Amino acid sequence: MKAFRSGKPFSTGAVVEKPAKFLSKLEISGFKIKVKDVQIILTRRLAPDDIVLGLGEQLGGINRRGRKYITYCTDTPVHIPEQLSLYGAHPFIIIKGRINQGLFIDYAGEIIFDVGFTDKDFLEITITSTNLELYYWKEKLWQTIVTSYLELTGGVYVPPRWAFGYQQCRWSYPDAPKVTEIAGKFRQLGIPCDAIYLDIDYMDNYKVFTVDEQKFPEFKEFVGKMKKQGFHLIPIIDPGVKIEDGYQVYEEGKANHHFCTDINNEDFQAAVWPGLTHLPDFTRPETRKWWGELYDNFIEMGIEGFWNDMNEPAIFYTDYEKEKIFAQLQSAADAGKIKDINLIHLQWEIKNFHNNREDYRRIYHHPSPEQTVWHDDIHNLYGAKMALAFAEHVQEKYPERRFLIFSRSSYSGSQRYSGIWYGDNKSWWEHLEGNIKMLVNANLVGYFYSGADIGGFGDNCHSELMLRWLQLSVFSPLMRNHAAIGTRQQELWEFDQQTLNQSRNIIRLRYALLPWLYSQYLEYAGINKPLIRPLMWDFEDAQSADTEDQFIYGDGIMVAPIYHSNSRGRNVYLPESRWLAWNVRSWEERDMQILNPGNHYLECPLEKQLVFLRENTLIALQEPEEFVGQRNPDTLFITGLVTEQANLKILADQGSEPAYSGISVLEIDVENKNDYFIIKTKTVKKQQLPWKHVVCEIYDLNGNTNIIHKDI
Ligand code: GLC
């Protein structure tokens, strides 16, 4: 890796330990570099077979060729192809080909990646500043570049274990009785669930860090009551602080200069849910400390997880822009021409209030008393620094605990202390398909703990879409159903009996696989290797490189989700080895079939999903609980096709202590000696393992299951 520094860049914090040496002359083999006014443009020819990967949370495919992408964190509920930016900015790109190269452009303003769009044979990167740091890799294996990027930016966030359970959200469950009713339904219907979300209506007038006491009286007792039933309550936290005299957060923020300013050094004002607000300046260490401490009140009331929203930051409108329209109307009125106002133009102008670039250009940060930074240069850091405020605080105040935190906006590096969700998608099949690619793309930049709103946020969800989305989400570390106000109720019992039964099966499967899913997460996060990977990570053939609607989770599961309506099956590509096709109906039904490598059309009616286990790899399951840690079953089931030898390592911990501080290990070796199986187990910190017995269900090449019991 080589590191370059140009101009005087703002230190984004993406890289934890900066290299000892930065080169000042930007020279990268194969790239033409042009400095034009205040821009740097990097151009490189793409060979026909080059594949371009990376860029994290963006629309489009896994291979990024043929599209433009802009890193400029954007609050948008319309995820359609013309959208060139979403909520996060991850300016890390890999060119996989005869020569494998990678670039991480550590600049938190706008960068335009034209990946063979304007000219199909060229990659052109336009950085809208000359102040930046740039990291460059050229490696024999493209995978090394990804791992090295994750190491450079500090690794991967590990949430608590309960956060791998199913989670239920809606905008909003407005009061304690409604939350109680939802919780009751889960338990009564036997659908496992670990968390219920509190969207903006739990607050008093949308004032951040308040609770509406009418709707949630005795909040602390309520949080405790829910926890006893196995539910974590997760409040939304928005950055905009309502401008209201007497409101403590506002008063403290104002008195201590915690807010971003405008050019006149007045606190910048922007309207979001509460009306006019100020935006905390998270570049200031004092402000992050103050903000971090504001979570304490919730933590003391028993809250253990938060979702940070609206932190691109979203701006509904500002008075600065409003005044312009008023002035226009006033002058038309003064001239007696009010009737001549073009309403369509007026409507466009008002629409442009939302996240107006001119407004972002009015914001200033003051990371230290001597330093003033223009927001436009560090726009993409806002959400990342907001999450950092939380992470720094809990690290200092509760070093012995692990919290759930995920954010809508993010920047490279924030994957080491926070997860993300993919924002306001819709109940569209296209968005289910997009979710498959997004999981892979998010993992390639280290956001393992991430996921989409299951069932879709906007628009109305159909039962079939819900089931197919749930099936995919068994393998999405963040598994949360969320829907917008005004849309059809999306809780699983709101459809029909059959959908309810099938969704229960799917969620129970998730809980059955949880020890394995969680263990793999820990293992892959520990070695900075993507947990969810495109096929081309593991296989070198051309078809693997082209397959974007399947992915690999951990050591040995390949998932082929159904993402079209009315599908009875789909084509599946199985590379290289033999695979055990598990036509999953429920966790109990583990009849599997051996398939040879190649292309297969496989039937997959709605009650099934297509999951494949690679030859000579093993997975583990346990009897599903109603919430994580409810009973801690003492039997672990191991399954897989073993033709030679397979090894499975299960990492387990309490799930709430700092990651990797209390791991115990169960290791299982299975050897096939002419279809006679030798099983060996090894343990580290055996007393802490929840399991006492292992039941191995090992398939041989004849398709027979060999059941072997073993005590640990
Ligand atoms: C934003 C969030 C969404 C939330 C809504 C209300 O649109 O992305 O998840 O429900 O705000 O808070």
XYZ file of C-alpha atoms and ligand atoms in Angstrom:
724
model
C 0.000 0.000 0.000
C 1.105 3.533 -0.748
C -0.290 6.632 0.905
C -0.465 10.070 -0.683
C -1.342 13.403 0.772
C -2.306 16.418 -1.260
C -2.916 19.925 0.114
C -4.150 20.286 3.681
C -6.797 17.638 4.214
C -9.193 17.576 7.135
C -8.475 14.526 9.239
C -11.629 12.445 8.757
C -10.736 9.811 11.359
C -11.369 7.023 8.838
C -7.846 5.687 9.244
C -6.963 4.748 12.779
C -3.217 4.542 12.498
C -1.856 6.726 9.780
C 1.131 5.355 7.861
C 4.497 6.822 8.798
C 5.060 8.178 5.328
C 2.804 10.019 2.887
C 3.999 10.696 -0.645
C 3.195 14.147 -1.948
C 3.397 13.479 -5.659
C 0.287 11.660 -6.758
C 1.453 8.950 -9.136
C -0.443 5.731 -9.657
C 0.497 3.239 -12.313
C -2.084 3.064 -15.061
C -3.844 6.273 -13.946
C -3.664 9.663 -15.631
C -3.904 12.356 -13.020
C -5.067 15.868 -13.805
C -5.353 18.735 -11.369
C -7.924 21.168 -12.659
C -8.799 24.262 -10.606
C -9.887 22.758 -7.322
C -10.424 19.247 -8.624
C -8.325 16.175 -9.064
C -9.344 13.852 -11.864
C -8.008 10.306 -12.026
C -8.537 8.353 -15.215
C -7.720 4.766 -15.985
C -8.454 2.559 -18.929
C -10.570 -0.478 -18.143
C -9.842 -3.710 -19.968
C -12.950 -5.514 -21.250
C -12.665 -8.125 -18.497
C -11.910 -5.779 -15.617
C -14.464 -5.889 -12.855
C -14.944 -2.874 -10.625
C -16.066 -3.471 -7.060
C -16.609 -1.428 -3.912
C -18.223 1.954 -3.162
C -20.368 0.436 -0.424
C -23.886 1.783 -0.012
C -24.851 2.654 -3.558
C -27.495 1.431 -5.972
C -26.496 -0.730 -8.905
C -24.803 -4.072 -9.141
C -21.874 -5.770 -7.476
C -19.771 -5.162 -10.577
C -19.937 -1.368 -10.643
C -19.261 -0.916 -14.352
C -21.657 1.043 -16.540
C -22.864 3.552 -13.974
C -22.030 6.767 -12.195
C -21.860 7.064 -8.425
C -21.486 10.147 -6.280
C -20.318 10.078 -2.691
C -22.502 12.722 -1.091
C -24.625 11.412 1.782
C -28.229 11.955 0.787
C -31.541 11.485 2.520
C -33.725 10.098 -0.232
C -36.814 7.915 -0.046
C -36.670 7.280 -3.800
C -34.191 4.537 -4.555
C -34.550 4.410 -8.313
C -31.814 3.944 -10.904
C -31.244 7.667 -11.494
C -30.273 8.096 -7.825
C -26.489 8.486 -7.739
C -26.017 8.814 -3.969
C -27.600 7.212 -0.946
C -27.095 7.766 2.769
C -23.507 6.565 3.167
C -20.213 7.485 1.484
C -17.527 4.842 1.097
C -14.983 6.062 -1.439
C -13.145 2.774 -1.722
C -12.955 1.140 -5.133
C -11.277 -2.003 -6.434
C -10.358 -2.872 -9.975
C -10.143 -6.629 -10.348
C -8.460 -7.802 -13.504
C -5.110 -8.731 -14.873
C -3.783 -6.111 -12.465
C -5.669 -5.718 -9.202
C -5.727 -2.192 -7.863
C -7.553 -0.454 -5.057
C -8.048 3.171 -4.067
C -9.412 4.663 -0.899
C -9.870 8.387 -1.350
C -10.129 9.799 2.115
C -12.028 12.958 1.314
C -15.445 13.467 2.893
C -16.890 15.816 0.290
C -18.253 14.966 -3.130
C -16.431 12.501 -5.359
C -17.853 11.397 -8.697
C -17.049 7.877 -9.824
C -17.801 7.436 -13.490
C -17.248 3.708 -13.856
C -17.316 3.247 -17.604
C -20.527 5.239 -17.967
C -19.492 8.200 -20.102
C -16.921 6.095 -21.886
C -17.356 2.390 -21.341
C -13.596 1.787 -21.446
C -12.644 4.306 -18.775
C -12.914 4.789 -15.078
C -12.890 8.475 -14.236
C -12.846 9.703 -10.658
C -13.448 13.391 -10.038
C -12.541 14.560 -6.568
C -13.977 17.985 -5.881
C -11.039 19.100 -3.783
C -7.267 19.017 -3.861
C -7.066 18.456 -0.108
C -7.139 14.745 0.506
C -5.358 11.603 1.500
C -5.342 8.700 -0.868
C -4.392 5.079 -0.256
C -3.422 2.892 -3.135
C -2.986 -0.859 -3.393
C -1.722 -3.143 -6.086
C -2.004 -6.777 -5.033
C -1.781 -10.218 -6.497
C -5.185 -11.030 -5.026
C -7.955 -8.450 -5.094
C -9.278 -9.894 -1.834
C -6.109 -8.736 -0.066
C -7.037 -5.151 -0.946
C -10.403 -5.473 0.827
C -8.880 -6.961 3.957
C -6.134 -4.362 3.986
C -8.712 -1.549 3.629
C -10.660 -2.957 6.583
C -7.499 -3.166 8.659
C -6.534 0.373 7.697
C -9.931 1.731 8.712
C -10.023 -0.147 11.988
C -11.972 -3.357 11.473
C -15.615 -4.232 11.953
C -18.245 -3.397 14.599
C -19.685 -6.312 16.551
C -23.173 -5.767 18.002
C -24.560 -7.653 21.002
C -25.800 -11.172 20.337
C -29.461 -10.317 20.901
C -29.196 -7.929 17.939
C -29.052 -11.021 15.707
C -32.630 -11.778 16.668
C -35.669 -10.672 14.692
C -36.689 -7.054 15.258
C -39.967 -5.264 14.731
C -40.349 -1.617 13.816
C -43.002 0.725 12.511
C -43.317 4.467 12.197
C -44.688 4.512 14.831
C -45.881 2.370 17.679
C -47.161 5.514 19.307
C -47.565 4.561 22.960
C -46.896 1.982 25.641
C -50.209 0.103 25.170
C -49.484 -0.396 21.480
C -45.933 -1.617 22.157
C -47.324 -3.974 24.814
C -49.873 -5.299 22.345
C -47.219 -5.914 19.672
C -44.940 -7.658 22.171
C -47.851 -9.798 23.391
C -48.702 -10.878 19.856
C -45.181 -12.155 19.239
C -45.214 -14.295 22.339
C -48.801 -15.462 21.910
C -48.175 -16.499 18.297
C -44.797 -18.055 19.032
C -42.861 -15.823 16.647
C -39.386 -15.190 18.034
C -38.500 -11.527 18.443
C -35.839 -9.593 20.359
C -36.528 -5.930 19.783
C -39.296 -3.421 19.247
C -38.488 0.033 17.952
C -39.647 3.423 19.069
C -39.887 5.760 16.103
C -40.148 9.555 16.408
C -43.538 9.652 18.130
C -42.186 8.456 21.477
C -40.586 11.868 21.909
C -42.164 14.932 23.358
C -42.754 17.031 20.229
C -39.869 15.348 18.417
C -37.392 16.776 20.905
C -34.394 14.483 20.865
C -33.569 12.748 24.188
C -37.067 13.309 25.595
C -39.903 10.858 26.137
C -43.556 11.847 25.882
C -44.727 10.982 29.371
C -48.373 10.868 28.399
C -47.723 8.130 25.872
C -45.012 6.373 27.832
C -45.629 6.985 31.537
C -43.027 5.440 33.850
C -40.751 4.751 30.965
C -38.050 3.062 33.023
C -40.491 0.508 34.461
C -41.859 -0.056 30.997
C -38.401 -0.723 29.565
C -37.805 -3.212 32.413
C -41.139 -4.931 31.869
C -40.407 -5.390 28.186
C -36.949 -6.730 28.904
C -38.393 -9.353 31.220
C -40.407 -10.593 28.265
C -37.244 -10.656 26.146
C -37.763 -7.417 24.198
C -35.260 -4.617 23.853
C -36.794 -1.230 23.162
C -34.767 0.761 20.675
C -35.424 4.485 20.424
C -34.641 6.521 17.327
C -32.194 9.396 17.805
C -32.265 12.324 15.377
C -29.538 14.976 15.450
C -31.673 18.107 14.937
C -32.196 19.871 18.291
C -35.488 21.748 18.436
C -35.076 25.465 18.981
C -37.221 25.972 22.046
C -36.456 28.070 25.081
C -36.323 26.014 28.240
C -35.656 22.709 26.455
C -32.561 21.456 28.180
C -30.710 19.973 25.226
C -31.229 23.173 23.279
C -30.192 25.409 26.165
C -27.049 23.373 26.873
C -26.140 23.195 23.210
C -26.532 26.916 22.743
C -24.665 27.884 25.891
C -21.704 25.640 25.059
C -21.403 26.370 21.339
C -22.278 22.830 20.380
C -24.044 23.757 17.147
C -22.863 24.214 13.596
C -22.901 27.822 12.502
C -23.566 29.850 9.389
C -21.100 32.259 7.849
C -21.962 34.950 10.405
C -21.140 32.602 13.239
C -24.817 32.348 14.169
C -26.117 28.865 14.982
C -27.255 27.358 11.685
C -30.983 26.618 11.490
C -32.661 23.834 9.538
C -36.151 22.389 9.760
C -36.643 18.675 10.337
C -39.402 16.792 12.229
C -39.514 19.187 15.223
C -39.619 22.298 13.036
C -36.575 24.580 13.194
C -33.553 22.950 14.792
C -29.831 23.415 15.297
C -27.387 20.743 14.200
C -24.748 19.603 16.689
C -21.207 20.045 15.431
C -19.886 16.504 15.896
C -16.437 17.478 14.644
C -15.886 19.113 18.067
C -14.646 16.616 20.674
C -16.517 18.557 23.421
C -19.741 18.308 21.452
C -19.325 14.566 20.923
C -18.739 14.153 24.647
C -21.838 16.178 25.488
C -23.955 14.282 22.948
C -22.626 10.929 24.101
C -23.585 11.727 27.670
C -27.128 12.559 26.569
C -27.654 8.842 25.876
C -26.972 8.096 29.548
C -30.466 8.866 30.649
C -31.805 6.163 28.345
C -29.041 3.741 29.267
C -29.821 4.225 32.946
C -33.436 3.397 32.161
C -32.319 0.066 30.690
C -32.046 0.884 26.985
C -29.241 -1.039 25.254
C -29.674 -0.144 21.607
C -30.203 2.957 19.462
C -30.749 3.828 15.812
C -29.401 7.146 14.640
C -31.473 8.654 11.857
C -31.614 11.801 9.690
C -27.867 12.277 9.996
C -26.802 12.996 6.405
C -27.897 15.484 7.824
C -31.420 15.660 6.372
C -32.814 19.157 5.878
C -36.507 19.623 5.084
C -36.090 23.338 4.478
C -34.341 26.405 5.824
C -35.529 29.947 6.296
C -32.619 30.993 4.106
C -34.236 29.293 1.093
C -37.780 30.124 2.185
C -36.937 33.822 2.291
C -35.898 33.682 -1.346
C -39.337 32.439 -2.393
C -41.119 34.937 -0.149
C -39.093 37.758 -1.679
C -39.966 36.544 -5.163
C -43.673 36.400 -4.309
C -43.541 39.769 -2.603
C -41.939 41.451 -5.573
C -44.465 39.851 -7.929
C -47.251 41.087 -5.636
C -45.740 44.582 -5.479
C -45.626 44.679 -9.252
C -49.250 43.500 -9.435
C -48.124 40.301 -11.150
C -48.906 37.679 -8.547
C -51.226 35.898 -10.976
C -48.371 35.533 -13.455
C -46.363 33.367 -11.068
C -45.548 30.077 -12.759
C -46.878 27.511 -10.320
C -44.913 24.627 -11.737
C -41.675 26.562 -11.276
C -42.762 27.529 -7.795
C -43.507 23.912 -6.972
C -40.065 22.865 -8.225
C -38.410 25.515 -6.141
C -40.272 24.396 -3.049
C -39.419 20.782 -3.770
C -35.789 21.822 -3.941
C -35.956 22.965 -0.339
C -35.396 19.358 0.664
C -31.673 18.704 1.169
C -30.749 21.741 -0.892
C -27.066 21.854 -1.732
C -27.047 25.627 -1.184
C -28.092 25.017 2.405
C -25.260 22.568 3.019
C -22.916 25.221 1.669
C -24.142 27.582 4.371
C -22.954 25.344 7.219
C -19.653 25.675 9.099
C -17.968 23.442 11.653
C -15.502 24.416 14.340
C -13.528 21.318 15.331
C -11.342 23.518 17.537
C -11.432 27.208 18.474
C -8.768 27.939 15.856
C -10.323 25.945 13.058
C -13.342 26.600 10.851
C -14.292 23.962 8.283
C -16.766 24.388 5.486
C -19.449 21.721 5.685
C -19.379 20.959 1.982
C -15.834 19.605 2.368
C -16.764 17.217 5.159
C -20.457 16.645 4.482
C -20.079 12.860 4.451
C -18.742 12.787 7.997
C -21.869 13.996 9.743
C -23.551 10.653 10.462
C -20.252 8.890 11.095
C -19.238 11.453 13.718
C -22.674 11.318 15.320
C -22.249 7.571 15.785
C -18.718 8.194 17.017
C -20.093 10.427 19.780
C -22.022 7.419 21.084
C -19.182 4.954 20.565
C -16.586 7.117 22.313
C -18.888 7.711 25.232
C -19.892 4.108 25.895
C -16.330 2.976 25.422
C -15.295 5.347 28.171
C -18.260 5.058 30.513
C -19.313 1.428 30.066
C -16.153 -0.350 28.902
C -17.527 -3.673 30.122
C -20.676 -3.528 27.965
C -21.608 -3.936 24.307
C -24.403 -1.820 22.814
C -26.401 -1.912 19.628
C -25.880 1.183 17.511
C -26.606 1.636 13.880
C -26.948 4.666 11.747
C -28.521 5.765 8.506
C -25.570 7.826 7.335
C -21.998 6.590 7.441
C -18.500 7.191 6.134
C -15.533 4.856 5.653
C -14.192 3.929 9.069
C -17.491 4.161 10.946
C -17.913 0.425 10.279
C -15.572 -0.160 13.213
C -18.015 1.278 15.749
C -21.482 1.220 14.158
C -23.782 -0.673 11.826
C -26.062 0.843 9.186
C -29.432 0.223 7.663
C -30.140 0.972 4.043
C -32.786 3.644 4.608
C -36.160 4.262 3.070
C -36.668 1.532 0.500
C -40.083 0.505 -0.779
C -42.240 -2.603 -0.840
C -41.062 -3.408 -4.346
C -39.619 -6.615 -5.725
C -36.878 -4.488 -7.293
C -35.829 -3.453 -3.813
C -35.727 -7.020 -2.617
C -33.352 -7.747 -5.493
C -31.367 -4.622 -4.606
C -31.091 -5.885 -1.040
C -29.140 -8.935 -2.216
C -26.515 -6.736 -3.861
C -26.503 -4.211 -1.072
C -25.658 -6.881 1.496
C -22.633 -7.861 -0.554
C -21.586 -4.280 -1.296
C -21.974 -3.197 2.333
C -19.910 -6.175 3.495
C -17.122 -5.338 1.056
C -16.662 -2.060 2.958
C -17.072 -3.659 6.380
C -20.697 -2.927 7.303
C -21.460 -6.510 8.250
C -24.105 -5.377 10.691
C -26.497 -3.959 8.173
C -29.789 -4.705 6.490
C -32.763 -3.297 4.637
C -36.224 -2.594 5.998
C -37.793 -6.024 5.515
C -41.041 -5.835 3.567
C -40.097 -2.350 2.391
C -40.514 0.973 4.172
C -42.626 2.975 1.729
C -45.589 1.622 -0.242
C -47.744 -1.373 0.687
C -46.312 -4.811 1.154
C -47.845 -7.971 -0.275
C -47.731 -11.223 1.692
C -45.618 -13.005 -0.907
C -43.074 -10.181 -0.964
C -42.919 -10.274 2.815
C -42.194 -13.995 2.855
C -39.507 -13.850 0.187
C -37.919 -10.867 1.920
C -37.899 -12.665 5.251
C -36.262 -15.658 3.605
C -33.402 -13.509 2.322
C -33.113 -11.777 5.675
C -32.382 -14.989 7.554
C -28.889 -14.178 6.293
C -28.995 -10.431 6.911
C -27.226 -9.682 10.202
C -29.678 -6.848 10.889
C -33.105 -8.506 10.506
C -35.677 -5.779 10.984
C -39.179 -5.349 9.610
C -40.001 -1.647 9.254
C -42.733 0.321 7.493
C -43.668 3.957 7.034
C -46.626 5.782 8.433
C -49.667 5.444 6.201
C -48.655 2.126 4.675
C -50.305 -1.255 5.165
C -49.578 -2.871 8.518
C -46.608 -5.125 8.028
C -46.506 -7.184 11.220
C -46.542 -10.833 10.262
C -50.005 -11.555 11.616
C -51.504 -8.783 9.480
C -51.663 -10.911 6.333
C -53.279 -14.366 6.455
C -52.880 -17.563 8.475
C -50.655 -19.231 5.907
C -48.315 -16.239 5.716
C -48.200 -16.129 9.488
C -47.283 -19.811 9.726
C -44.658 -19.538 7.033
C -43.101 -16.428 8.474
C -42.913 -18.086 11.871
C -41.017 -20.946 10.243
C -38.595 -18.576 8.574
C -37.869 -16.627 11.738
C -37.498 -19.824 13.735
C -34.974 -20.957 11.159
C -33.023 -17.759 11.773
C -32.987 -18.499 15.499
C -32.000 -22.110 14.832
C -29.023 -20.933 12.803
C -28.158 -18.138 15.200
C -25.222 -19.803 16.990
C -23.605 -20.428 13.621
C -24.526 -17.061 12.053
C -23.198 -15.242 15.100
C -20.052 -17.325 15.354
C -19.255 -16.723 11.703
C -19.779 -13.006 12.205
C -17.271 -12.976 15.040
C -14.824 -15.035 13.077
C -14.950 -12.988 9.878
C -15.009 -9.629 11.665
C -11.943 -10.844 13.568
C -9.959 -11.406 10.386
C -11.377 -8.513 8.344
C -12.780 -10.759 5.661
C -16.292 -9.986 4.367
C -18.896 -12.218 5.962
C -21.279 -11.941 3.017
C -19.372 -12.265 -0.203
C -19.906 -12.310 -3.942
C -19.231 -15.738 -5.458
C -16.112 -14.365 -7.130
C -14.456 -13.981 -3.723
C -14.336 -17.769 -3.337
C -14.411 -18.966 -6.956
C -12.390 -17.833 -9.928
C -14.541 -18.929 -12.855
C -16.312 -16.501 -15.168
C -19.830 -17.507 -14.194
C -19.126 -16.901 -10.524
C -17.972 -13.406 -11.448
C -21.234 -12.788 -13.294
C -23.546 -14.164 -10.639
C -24.982 -11.266 -8.678
C -28.170 -12.818 -7.319
C -26.538 -15.357 -5.033
C -24.061 -14.824 -2.234
C -21.938 -16.705 0.229
C -22.359 -16.323 3.980
C -19.405 -17.316 6.137
C -17.571 -20.544 5.497
C -19.968 -22.594 3.598
C -23.507 -21.410 2.953
C -24.598 -20.180 -0.408
C -27.921 -18.396 -0.565
C -30.008 -18.119 -3.717
C -32.978 -15.921 -2.827
C -36.178 -15.721 -4.817
C -36.820 -12.101 -5.766
C -39.595 -12.225 -8.368
C -43.286 -12.458 -7.720
C -45.072 -15.691 -8.559
C -41.807 -17.636 -8.825
C -41.980 -21.368 -8.456
C -38.267 -21.792 -8.709
C -35.107 -20.281 -10.102
C -31.816 -21.001 -11.789
C -28.975 -21.564 -9.407
C -25.306 -21.739 -10.210
C -23.204 -24.071 -8.077
C -19.486 -23.558 -8.611
C -16.654 -26.040 -8.326
C -17.632 -28.582 -5.675
C -20.624 -30.691 -4.772
C -23.271 -28.936 -2.707
C -25.907 -30.074 -0.309
C -29.148 -28.482 -1.416
C -31.284 -27.734 1.565
C -34.810 -26.986 0.468
C -35.660 -25.365 3.722
C -39.236 -25.341 4.900
C -38.534 -25.037 8.581
C -35.624 -25.757 10.852
C -36.978 -29.182 11.714
C -37.058 -30.370 8.118
C -33.457 -30.960 7.273
C -33.717 -33.354 4.383
C -31.071 -32.431 1.905
C -30.044 -33.520 -1.530
C -26.611 -33.689 -3.130
C -26.110 -31.618 -6.279
C -23.187 -31.583 -8.641
C -21.555 -28.342 -9.692
C -23.141 -26.520 -12.599
C -26.415 -24.850 -13.442
C -29.664 -26.122 -12.037
C -33.236 -25.023 -12.249
C -34.620 -25.728 -8.809
C -38.178 -25.597 -7.670
C -38.877 -23.305 -4.815
C -42.521 -22.798 -3.910
C -43.315 -20.055 -1.437
C -42.911 -22.207 1.644
C -39.330 -23.094 0.705
C -36.040 -21.305 0.369
C -32.878 -22.314 -1.404
C -29.803 -22.665 0.750
C -26.731 -24.717 -0.148
C -23.968 -26.139 1.988
C -20.625 -26.605 0.366
C -19.079 -30.064 0.327
C -16.845 -30.626 3.356
C -18.146 -27.688 5.328
C -20.413 -27.890 8.342
C -23.026 -25.676 9.921
C -24.633 -25.753 13.349
C -28.209 -25.352 14.533
C -30.078 -25.424 17.785
C -33.700 -25.553 18.840
C -35.012 -22.018 18.270
C -35.684 -19.828 21.272
C -38.345 -17.118 21.533
C -35.627 -14.583 22.161
C -31.865 -14.830 22.284
C -30.669 -16.373 25.530
C -34.174 -17.414 26.658
C -33.281 -21.037 27.382
C -29.809 -21.601 25.973
C -30.514 -25.092 24.593
C -27.864 -27.640 25.529
C -27.813 -29.586 22.256
C -26.128 -28.424 19.101
C -26.951 -30.072 15.780
C -24.193 -30.229 13.196
C -24.864 -30.962 9.575
C -23.080 -31.098 6.230
C -21.869 -33.286 3.401
C -18.529 -34.782 4.340
C -16.714 -36.681 1.627
C -13.248 -36.270 3.113
C -12.843 -34.054 6.102
C -14.619 -31.060 7.563
C -13.989 -28.773 10.476
C -16.366 -26.448 12.270
C -15.416 -23.863 14.821
C -18.200 -22.330 16.865
C -17.306 -19.215 18.821
C -19.665 -18.405 21.664
C -19.817 -15.715 24.311
C -22.301 -13.987 26.578
C -23.038 -11.593 23.744
C -23.045 -8.478 25.901
C -19.435 -8.137 27.056
C -16.932 -6.312 24.813
C -16.443 -8.276 21.621
C -13.765 -10.990 21.800
C -13.245 -10.578 25.547
C -15.030 -13.732 26.643
C -15.005 -16.201 23.792
C -15.314 -19.911 24.284
C -14.809 -22.304 21.397
C -16.242 -25.612 20.324
C -14.374 -27.237 17.502
C -15.664 -30.273 15.668
C -13.695 -32.384 13.222
C -15.480 -34.868 11.032
C -13.558 -37.343 8.939
C -15.079 -39.659 6.395
C -13.269 -43.026 6.254
C -15.188 -45.025 3.654
C -18.447 -43.651 4.974
C -17.479 -44.389 8.501
C -17.310 -41.082 10.343
C -14.802 -40.157 12.968
C -15.880 -37.221 15.077
C -13.543 -35.326 17.352
C -14.363 -32.334 19.499
C -12.107 -29.785 21.123
C -13.069 -26.950 23.405
C -11.660 -23.749 24.818
C -13.292 -22.540 28.065
C -15.645 -25.495 28.010
C -17.536 -24.494 31.163
C -18.800 -21.374 29.435
C -20.207 -23.171 26.401
C -23.993 -23.471 26.553
C -23.977 -26.852 24.798
C -23.446 -30.201 26.459
C -24.273 -32.515 23.556
C -23.667 -32.549 19.855
C -25.820 -34.410 17.363
C -24.003 -34.782 14.051
C -26.202 -35.354 11.021
C -23.578 -36.070 8.409
C -24.441 -36.805 4.811
C -22.356 -39.180 2.738
C -22.124 -39.340 -1.031
C -24.986 -41.830 -1.230
C -27.208 -39.243 0.357
C -27.520 -41.193 3.599
C -27.634 -39.286 6.868
C -25.375 -40.651 9.573
C -26.503 -39.619 13.017
C -23.801 -39.571 15.653
C -24.324 -38.348 19.214
C -21.482 -36.996 21.238
C -21.194 -35.359 24.622
C -18.934 -32.389 24.874
C -36.827 8.409 8.179
C -36.213 7.053 8.490
C -37.294 6.055 8.783
C -38.151 6.573 9.932
C -38.723 7.941 9.590
C -39.461 8.559 10.770
O -37.534 8.374 7.005
O -35.382 6.611 7.456
O -36.763 4.807 9.091
O -39.198 5.688 10.182
O -37.676 8.821 9.244
O -38.635 8.703 11.850
